[in-house]
Amino acid sequence: MVTPNSPKPNRFSRLANGSRRAAPLIAAITLGVVAAGLGWYYLKTSEAEIQANLESEAERLRTDVVVPIQNIPAGTALQPEMVAKRSVPSAYVHADVLTPDMIDGFLGRQLSVDISAGKPLLANFFVTPRKLFSEELEAGVRAVTIPVDEVSTISGMLRAGDHIDFLFIADKDGGTQAEDAIVVPLLQDVVVRATGQITSEQFSELRKRPDIANTVDPYRQRSYTTVTVGLPPVDAQRLILAQKLGKIVAALRNADDRQKLDTGTNAQQLASYIDSFRPQQPVVRAAPGRAPAMVEYIVGGGGVKTQVQTPLAALLGAAAVPGATVPTPQAPAVAGAY
């Protein structure tokens, strides 16, 4: 309680009391700022140390790549004087980058895009060369091309990659009549390597093009007059000789069908096969207990009249077979006077 005689508090004492109360708060704020500064300094120091370690590791692991020393426009054939070797950190090397030991395979090839100086060369920067047809043939295989027509190409539906049989049509023993013709399986399960100038590999590439749907035939509007197959040398000789001796017809088969023909067919076998379908001669039988029906002939002339009876069944049987002869009735030994 303040009495009239008590001294009045001055403002300095009030400030002192306020400072004592604010001291803990100021100290806490100061310590927080110091801690934040120390944390920031530690993080920056650690980051710099980590970055230095990474750069040191990257400098230690380096790869030699090929880079152009000048700007090269698209369509230019790459020459040795256009490129140089450069060492770059392995961590930044593209998977398709060209290394010095690979460059020989790309010299002389055309670039498909513009390349800036110093940019590492990639394999996909070059135009893909057309593969030689001979590179598609396996060792020991010979490619034989034969002329074909609309029938031999199965109405133009034969495609590279199909499996076919070659049937050989010729005259047996050098005969010239139709009955001397014979058909034999010459070569079986032969893979078509090309139709015209479209190879099986090119046909597969056509199928992969995004502008060609699976339901569209990439051969549409493409006509061809030759078919190329790959054969062992002995079979190639047979096919070439068969073209000179007779006619060859290609028979398309399923790609998964591996069944082989063992025999051929000649004209006599074909005739026997056709004869097996001819209608059989009908048989006319008389009813039991009854005499067979007869046809009566009355033959006259020269003052002699003769009556002859011929079984009706014999006449009907002869008429049922084309080219058969109707039996001629024979006159009896004794003739009556007219």
Tab-separated table of C-alpha atoms in Angstrom:
chain	number	residue	atom	x	y	z
A	1	MET	CA	0.000	0.000	0.000
A	2	VAL	CA	1.360	3.331	-0.962
A	3	THR	CA	1.259	5.855	1.809
A	4	PRO	CA	1.646	9.574	1.457
A	5	ASN	CA	5.122	9.321	2.897
A	6	SER	CA	6.269	6.366	0.585
A	7	PRO	CA	8.729	7.260	-2.241
A	8	LYS	CA	7.289	7.150	-5.787
A	9	PRO	CA	8.879	4.576	-8.183
A	10	ASN	CA	10.901	6.244	-10.962
A	11	ARG	CA	10.934	5.134	-14.631
A	12	PHE	CA	14.440	3.740	-14.422
A	13	SER	CA	13.356	1.156	-11.948
A	14	ARG	CA	10.473	0.171	-14.201
A	15	LEU	CA	12.821	-0.293	-17.146
A	16	ALA	CA	15.143	-2.407	-15.050
A	17	ASN	CA	12.336	-4.644	-13.989
A	18	GLY	CA	11.170	-5.044	-17.647
A	19	SER	CA	14.657	-5.893	-18.846
A	20	ARG	CA	15.013	-8.607	-16.256
A	21	ARG	CA	11.764	-10.157	-17.415
A	22	ALA	CA	12.709	-10.009	-21.186
A	23	ALA	CA	16.232	-11.382	-20.756
A	24	PRO	CA	15.257	-15.068	-21.004
A	25	LEU	CA	13.265	-14.460	-24.197
A	26	ILE	CA	16.114	-12.570	-25.820
A	27	ALA	CA	18.560	-15.291	-24.884
A	28	ALA	CA	16.325	-17.978	-26.407
A	29	ILE	CA	15.965	-16.059	-29.658
A	30	THR	CA	19.692	-15.487	-29.829
A	31	LEU	CA	20.454	-19.155	-29.276
A	32	GLY	CA	17.923	-20.120	-31.989
A	33	VAL	CA	19.539	-17.812	-34.507
A	34	VAL	CA	22.978	-19.143	-33.651
A	35	ALA	CA	21.781	-22.755	-33.966
A	36	ALA	CA	20.162	-22.042	-37.344
A	37	GLY	CA	23.327	-20.406	-38.579
A	38	LEU	CA	25.455	-23.319	-37.458
A	39	GLY	CA	23.065	-25.785	-39.134
A	40	TRP	CA	23.129	-23.854	-42.400
A	41	TYR	CA	26.903	-23.704	-42.296
A	42	TYR	CA	27.121	-27.444	-41.654
A	43	LEU	CA	24.784	-28.263	-44.527
A	44	LYS	CA	26.641	-26.039	-46.975
A	45	THR	CA	29.939	-27.543	-45.910
A	46	SER	CA	28.594	-31.087	-46.282
A	47	GLU	CA	27.070	-30.288	-49.672
A	48	ALA	CA	30.318	-28.885	-50.947
A	49	GLU	CA	32.175	-31.929	-49.667
A	50	ILE	CA	29.721	-34.331	-51.296
A	51	GLN	CA	29.851	-32.411	-54.575
A	52	ALA	CA	33.628	-32.487	-54.513
A	53	ASN	CA	33.602	-36.235	-53.932
A	54	LEU	CA	31.186	-36.776	-56.819
A	55	GLU	CA	33.246	-34.658	-59.156
A	56	SER	CA	36.369	-36.470	-58.106
A	57	GLU	CA	34.723	-39.828	-58.767
A	58	ALA	CA	33.403	-38.626	-62.130
A	59	GLU	CA	36.824	-37.360	-63.107
A	60	ARG	CA	38.326	-40.675	-62.153
A	61	LEU	CA	35.787	-42.706	-64.259
A	62	ARG	CA	35.906	-41.275	-67.761
A	63	THR	CA	35.135	-42.662	-71.223
A	64	ASP	CA	36.568	-41.718	-74.589
A	65	VAL	CA	33.877	-40.739	-77.118
A	66	VAL	CA	33.853	-39.441	-80.682
A	67	VAL	CA	32.714	-35.857	-81.289
A	68	PRO	CA	32.612	-33.768	-84.482
A	69	ILE	CA	35.065	-30.900	-84.663
A	70	GLN	CA	32.717	-28.950	-86.944
A	71	ASN	CA	29.023	-28.594	-87.636
A	72	ILE	CA	27.901	-31.401	-89.946
A	73	PRO	CA	24.596	-31.074	-91.859
A	74	ALA	CA	22.244	-34.001	-92.405
A	75	GLY	CA	22.973	-36.113	-95.458
A	76	THR	CA	26.751	-35.693	-95.168
A	77	ALA	CA	28.894	-38.814	-95.294
A	78	LEU	CA	31.091	-38.941	-92.207
A	79	GLN	CA	34.841	-38.649	-92.887
A	80	PRO	CA	37.772	-39.254	-90.493
A	81	GLU	CA	38.918	-35.620	-90.577
A	82	MET	CA	35.514	-34.456	-89.292
A	83	VAL	CA	35.766	-36.090	-85.856
A	84	ALA	CA	38.065	-36.266	-82.836
A	85	LYS	CA	38.328	-38.140	-79.561
A	86	ARG	CA	37.183	-36.561	-76.312
A	87	SER	CA	37.183	-37.874	-72.750
A	88	VAL	CA	33.971	-37.311	-70.769
A	89	PRO	CA	32.764	-38.558	-67.364
A	90	SER	CA	31.296	-42.031	-67.691
A	91	ALA	CA	28.213	-41.000	-65.724
A	92	TYR	CA	27.169	-38.714	-68.576
A	93	VAL	CA	27.830	-41.107	-71.464
A	94	HIS	CA	24.786	-42.085	-73.578
A	95	ALA	CA	24.189	-45.789	-74.159
A	96	ASP	CA	24.377	-45.342	-77.976
A	97	VAL	CA	27.457	-43.114	-78.022
A	98	LEU	CA	30.214	-43.940	-80.503
A	99	THR	CA	33.622	-44.792	-79.075
A	100	PRO	CA	36.918	-44.663	-80.996
A	101	ASP	CA	36.899	-48.435	-81.520
A	102	MET	CA	33.436	-48.206	-83.161
A	103	ILE	CA	33.953	-45.287	-85.510
A	104	ASP	CA	35.369	-47.351	-88.398
A	105	GLY	CA	31.971	-48.988	-88.887
A	106	PHE	CA	30.309	-45.575	-89.364
A	107	LEU	CA	32.802	-43.828	-91.628
A	108	GLY	CA	31.256	-43.156	-95.022
A	109	ARG	CA	27.681	-43.446	-93.739
A	110	GLN	CA	25.286	-40.541	-94.094
A	111	LEU	CA	23.973	-38.573	-91.145
A	112	SER	CA	20.207	-38.394	-90.754
A	113	VAL	CA	20.242	-35.233	-88.573
A	114	ASP	CA	22.287	-32.049	-88.226
A	115	ILE	CA	25.138	-32.403	-85.712
A	116	SER	CA	26.756	-29.546	-83.770
A	117	ALA	CA	30.485	-29.436	-83.110
A	118	GLY	CA	31.485	-31.031	-79.813
A	119	LYS	CA	28.289	-33.078	-79.446
A	120	PRO	CA	29.065	-36.791	-78.967
A	121	LEU	CA	28.002	-38.883	-81.940
A	122	LEU	CA	25.276	-41.483	-81.411
A	123	ALA	CA	24.577	-44.549	-83.526
A	124	ASN	CA	21.020	-43.391	-84.248
A	125	PHE	CA	22.316	-40.192	-85.888
A	126	PHE	CA	23.060	-42.185	-89.056
A	127	VAL	CA	20.882	-43.453	-91.898
A	128	THR	CA	20.286	-47.183	-91.534
A	129	PRO	CA	21.969	-48.900	-94.484
A	130	ARG	CA	19.958	-51.353	-96.545
A	131	LYS	CA	21.031	-54.863	-95.707
A	132	LEU	CA	22.450	-56.831	-98.608
A	133	PHE	CA	20.297	-59.756	-99.668
A	134	SER	CA	23.338	-62.022	-99.558
A	135	GLU	CA	23.682	-61.239	-95.846
A	136	GLU	CA	20.256	-62.775	-95.239
A	137	LEU	CA	21.346	-66.134	-96.662
A	138	GLU	CA	22.774	-68.707	-94.310
A	139	ALA	CA	26.044	-70.447	-95.071
A	140	GLY	CA	25.523	-73.298	-97.539
A	141	VAL	CA	22.333	-71.811	-99.024
A	142	ARG	CA	21.937	-70.678	-102.629
A	143	ALA	CA	19.314	-68.185	-103.794
A	144	VAL	CA	17.487	-69.212	-106.962
A	145	THR	CA	15.058	-66.913	-108.786
A	146	ILE	CA	12.397	-68.393	-111.051
A	147	PRO	CA	9.872	-66.613	-113.285
A	148	VAL	CA	6.264	-66.963	-112.188
A	149	ASP	CA	2.812	-66.123	-113.471
A	150	GLU	CA	-0.563	-65.460	-111.856
A	151	VAL	CA	-1.186	-69.170	-111.295
A	152	SER	CA	2.266	-69.986	-109.937
A	153	THR	CA	2.013	-67.176	-107.370
A	154	ILE	CA	-1.364	-68.401	-106.060
A	155	SER	CA	-3.137	-65.476	-107.706
A	156	GLY	CA	-0.518	-63.026	-106.461
A	157	MET	CA	-1.052	-63.901	-102.791
A	158	LEU	CA	2.390	-65.455	-102.339
A	159	ARG	CA	4.473	-63.444	-99.861
A	160	ALA	CA	8.093	-63.439	-98.750
A	161	GLY	CA	8.369	-65.759	-95.764
A	162	ASP	CA	5.671	-68.182	-96.971
A	163	HIS	CA	6.329	-71.931	-97.161
A	164	ILE	CA	5.636	-73.664	-100.481
A	165	ASP	CA	6.027	-76.988	-102.278
A	166	PHE	CA	7.312	-77.176	-105.848
A	167	LEU	CA	5.345	-79.712	-107.921
A	168	PHE	CA	6.958	-80.877	-111.155
A	169	ILE	CA	4.792	-81.717	-114.195
A	170	ALA	CA	6.471	-83.602	-117.048
A	171	ASP	CA	6.005	-86.389	-119.602
A	172	LYS	CA	7.087	-89.760	-118.287
A	173	ASP	CA	9.784	-91.498	-120.335
A	174	GLY	CA	9.792	-88.688	-122.882
A	175	GLY	CA	6.243	-89.373	-124.040
A	176	THR	CA	4.212	-86.742	-125.789
A	177	GLN	CA	0.673	-87.964	-125.114
A	178	ALA	CA	-1.465	-86.717	-122.241
A	179	GLU	CA	-1.533	-90.197	-120.740
A	180	ASP	CA	2.248	-89.985	-120.313
A	181	ALA	CA	2.065	-86.941	-117.973
A	182	ILE	CA	3.209	-87.277	-114.380
A	183	VAL	CA	3.199	-84.960	-111.326
A	184	VAL	CA	5.785	-85.434	-108.589
A	185	PRO	CA	6.767	-83.396	-105.508
A	186	LEU	CA	10.066	-81.841	-106.537
A	187	LEU	CA	10.929	-79.776	-103.430
A	188	GLN	CA	8.890	-79.451	-100.251
A	189	ASP	CA	8.588	-76.955	-97.390
A	190	VAL	CA	10.669	-74.320	-99.168
A	191	VAL	CA	10.764	-70.822	-97.651
A	192	VAL	CA	10.153	-67.929	-100.049
A	193	ARG	CA	12.981	-65.436	-99.557
A	194	ALA	CA	11.689	-62.726	-101.890
A	195	THR	CA	8.852	-61.918	-104.247
A	196	GLY	CA	10.102	-59.524	-106.862
A	197	GLN	CA	12.487	-57.245	-104.935
A	198	ILE	CA	10.692	-57.468	-101.585
A	199	THR	CA	12.621	-59.746	-99.211
A	200	SER	CA	11.217	-61.424	-96.116
A	201	GLU	CA	13.127	-58.988	-93.895
A	202	GLN	CA	11.725	-55.988	-95.759
A	203	PHE	CA	8.240	-57.462	-95.501
A	204	SER	CA	8.669	-57.702	-91.711
A	205	GLU	CA	9.793	-54.072	-91.611
A	206	LEU	CA	6.738	-53.049	-93.633
A	207	ARG	CA	4.541	-54.746	-91.063
A	208	LYS	CA	6.123	-52.677	-88.270
A	209	ARG	CA	5.436	-49.328	-89.901
A	210	PRO	CA	2.904	-47.289	-87.874
A	211	ASP	CA	1.139	-46.098	-91.024
A	212	ILE	CA	0.291	-49.691	-92.024
A	213	ALA	CA	-2.406	-51.410	-89.978
A	214	ASN	CA	-2.344	-55.131	-89.308
A	215	THR	CA	-5.391	-55.537	-91.526
A	216	VAL	CA	-3.719	-53.838	-94.499
A	217	ASP	CA	-1.628	-55.817	-96.946
A	218	PRO	CA	1.631	-53.886	-97.487
A	219	TYR	CA	1.995	-55.751	-100.797
A	220	ARG	CA	-1.098	-54.058	-102.188
A	221	GLN	CA	-0.437	-52.456	-105.570
A	222	ARG	CA	2.935	-54.293	-105.743
A	223	SER	CA	3.165	-56.715	-108.656
A	224	TYR	CA	6.008	-59.147	-109.219
A	225	THR	CA	6.989	-61.684	-111.848
A	226	THR	CA	9.749	-63.569	-110.022
A	227	VAL	CA	10.064	-65.579	-106.820
A	228	THR	CA	13.360	-66.210	-105.038
A	229	VAL	CA	13.947	-69.168	-102.723
A	230	GLY	CA	16.949	-70.282	-100.693
A	231	LEU	CA	18.032	-73.890	-101.271
A	232	PRO	CA	20.969	-76.203	-100.665
A	233	PRO	CA	23.181	-76.414	-103.768
A	234	VAL	CA	21.851	-79.856	-104.809
A	235	ASP	CA	18.209	-78.753	-104.592
A	236	ALA	CA	19.066	-75.557	-106.449
A	237	GLN	CA	20.409	-77.640	-109.343
A	238	ARG	CA	17.244	-79.761	-109.390
A	239	LEU	CA	15.021	-76.702	-109.535
A	240	ILE	CA	17.015	-75.133	-112.361
A	241	LEU	CA	16.980	-78.346	-114.401
A	242	ALA	CA	13.271	-78.933	-113.770
A	243	GLN	CA	12.470	-75.560	-115.342
A	244	LYS	CA	14.010	-76.815	-118.582
A	245	LEU	CA	12.370	-80.240	-118.594
A	246	GLY	CA	8.777	-79.451	-117.638
A	247	LYS	CA	6.465	-77.137	-115.752
A	248	ILE	CA	6.740	-76.137	-112.092
A	249	VAL	CA	3.752	-75.184	-109.940
A	250	ALA	CA	4.060	-73.711	-106.433
A	251	ALA	CA	1.649	-75.050	-103.798
A	252	LEU	CA	1.254	-72.869	-100.704
A	253	ARG	CA	1.311	-74.620	-97.330
A	254	ASN	CA	0.776	-73.546	-93.722
A	255	ALA	CA	3.956	-72.267	-92.101
A	256	ASP	CA	3.584	-74.821	-89.267
A	257	ASP	CA	2.830	-77.778	-91.577
A	258	ARG	CA	5.820	-80.125	-91.859
A	259	GLN	CA	4.107	-83.091	-93.527
A	260	LYS	CA	5.888	-84.421	-96.615
A	261	LEU	CA	4.474	-86.104	-99.737
A	262	ASP	CA	6.005	-89.498	-100.535
A	263	THR	CA	4.559	-90.235	-103.986
A	264	GLY	CA	3.453	-88.524	-107.166
A	265	THR	CA	0.549	-89.095	-109.566
A	266	ASN	CA	0.569	-90.134	-113.208
A	267	ALA	CA	-2.149	-90.018	-115.853
A	268	GLN	CA	-3.074	-93.697	-115.474
A	269	GLN	CA	-3.590	-93.310	-111.732
A	270	LEU	CA	-5.694	-90.228	-112.324
A	271	ALA	CA	-7.811	-92.102	-114.897
A	272	SER	CA	-8.352	-94.973	-112.450
A	273	TYR	CA	-9.348	-92.494	-109.782
A	274	ILE	CA	-11.874	-90.864	-112.110
A	275	ASP	CA	-13.237	-94.250	-113.215
A	276	SER	CA	-13.978	-95.105	-109.598
A	277	PHE	CA	-16.666	-92.429	-109.667
A	278	ARG	CA	-18.412	-93.610	-112.891
A	279	PRO	CA	-22.002	-94.905	-112.406
A	280	GLN	CA	-22.233	-98.693	-112.256
A	281	GLN	CA	-24.238	-100.698	-114.852
A	282	PRO	CA	-27.743	-101.405	-113.488
A	283	VAL	CA	-28.800	-105.054	-113.161
A	284	VAL	CA	-32.357	-106.013	-114.162
A	285	ARG	CA	-33.627	-109.206	-112.566
A	286	ALA	CA	-36.860	-111.080	-113.337
A	287	ALA	CA	-39.351	-111.646	-110.590
A	288	PRO	CA	-39.154	-115.126	-108.983
A	289	GLY	CA	-41.301	-117.726	-110.648
A	290	ARG	CA	-41.864	-115.669	-113.759
A	291	ALA	CA	-40.292	-115.926	-117.148
A	292	PRO	CA	-38.143	-112.971	-118.120
A	293	ALA	CA	-39.791	-110.342	-120.251
A	294	MET	CA	-39.118	-110.860	-123.933
A	295	VAL	CA	-39.169	-108.584	-126.975
A	296	GLU	CA	-40.449	-110.168	-130.184
A	297	TYR	CA	-38.781	-109.360	-133.531
A	298	ILE	CA	-40.536	-110.183	-136.811
A	299	VAL	CA	-38.010	-110.344	-139.593
A	300	GLY	CA	-39.350	-110.602	-143.129
A	301	GLY	CA	-38.091	-110.385	-146.651
A	302	GLY	CA	-37.245	-112.765	-149.465
A	303	GLY	CA	-40.477	-114.664	-148.889
A	304	VAL	CA	-39.331	-115.702	-145.373
A	305	LYS	CA	-40.920	-114.553	-142.079
A	306	THR	CA	-39.105	-115.182	-138.800
A	307	GLN	CA	-40.095	-114.470	-135.210
A	308	VAL	CA	-37.236	-113.952	-132.683
A	309	GLN	CA	-37.538	-113.198	-128.958
A	310	THR	CA	-34.756	-111.330	-127.035
A	311	PRO	CA	-34.711	-110.853	-123.249
A	312	LEU	CA	-35.726	-107.312	-122.259
A	313	ALA	CA	-33.091	-107.157	-119.510
A	314	ALA	CA	-30.317	-107.530	-122.055
A	315	LEU	CA	-31.623	-104.580	-124.029
A	316	LEU	CA	-31.953	-102.362	-120.950
A	317	GLY	CA	-28.499	-103.247	-119.739
A	318	ALA	CA	-26.927	-102.334	-123.063
A	319	ALA	CA	-28.761	-99.021	-123.195
A	320	ALA	CA	-27.564	-98.054	-119.700
A	321	VAL	CA	-23.919	-98.119	-120.751
A	322	PRO	CA	-22.830	-95.475	-123.277
A	323	GLY	CA	-21.246	-97.033	-126.348
A	324	ALA	CA	-22.595	-100.537	-125.651
A	325	THR	CA	-24.004	-102.560	-128.585
A	326	VAL	CA	-27.600	-103.737	-128.545
A	327	PRO	CA	-27.603	-107.531	-129.056
A	328	THR	CA	-28.627	-108.507	-132.584
A	329	PRO	CA	-31.316	-111.201	-132.675
A	330	GLN	CA	-30.229	-114.372	-134.421
A	331	ALA	CA	-32.592	-116.041	-136.889
A	332	PRO	CA	-33.613	-119.621	-136.071
A	333	ALA	CA	-32.226	-122.452	-138.096
A	334	VAL	CA	-35.652	-123.298	-139.643
A	335	ALA	CA	-37.687	-120.589	-141.332
A	336	GLY	CA	-41.298	-120.845	-142.365
A	337	ALA	CA	-42.566	-119.819	-145.795
A	338	TYR	CA	-44.138	-116.400	-146.133
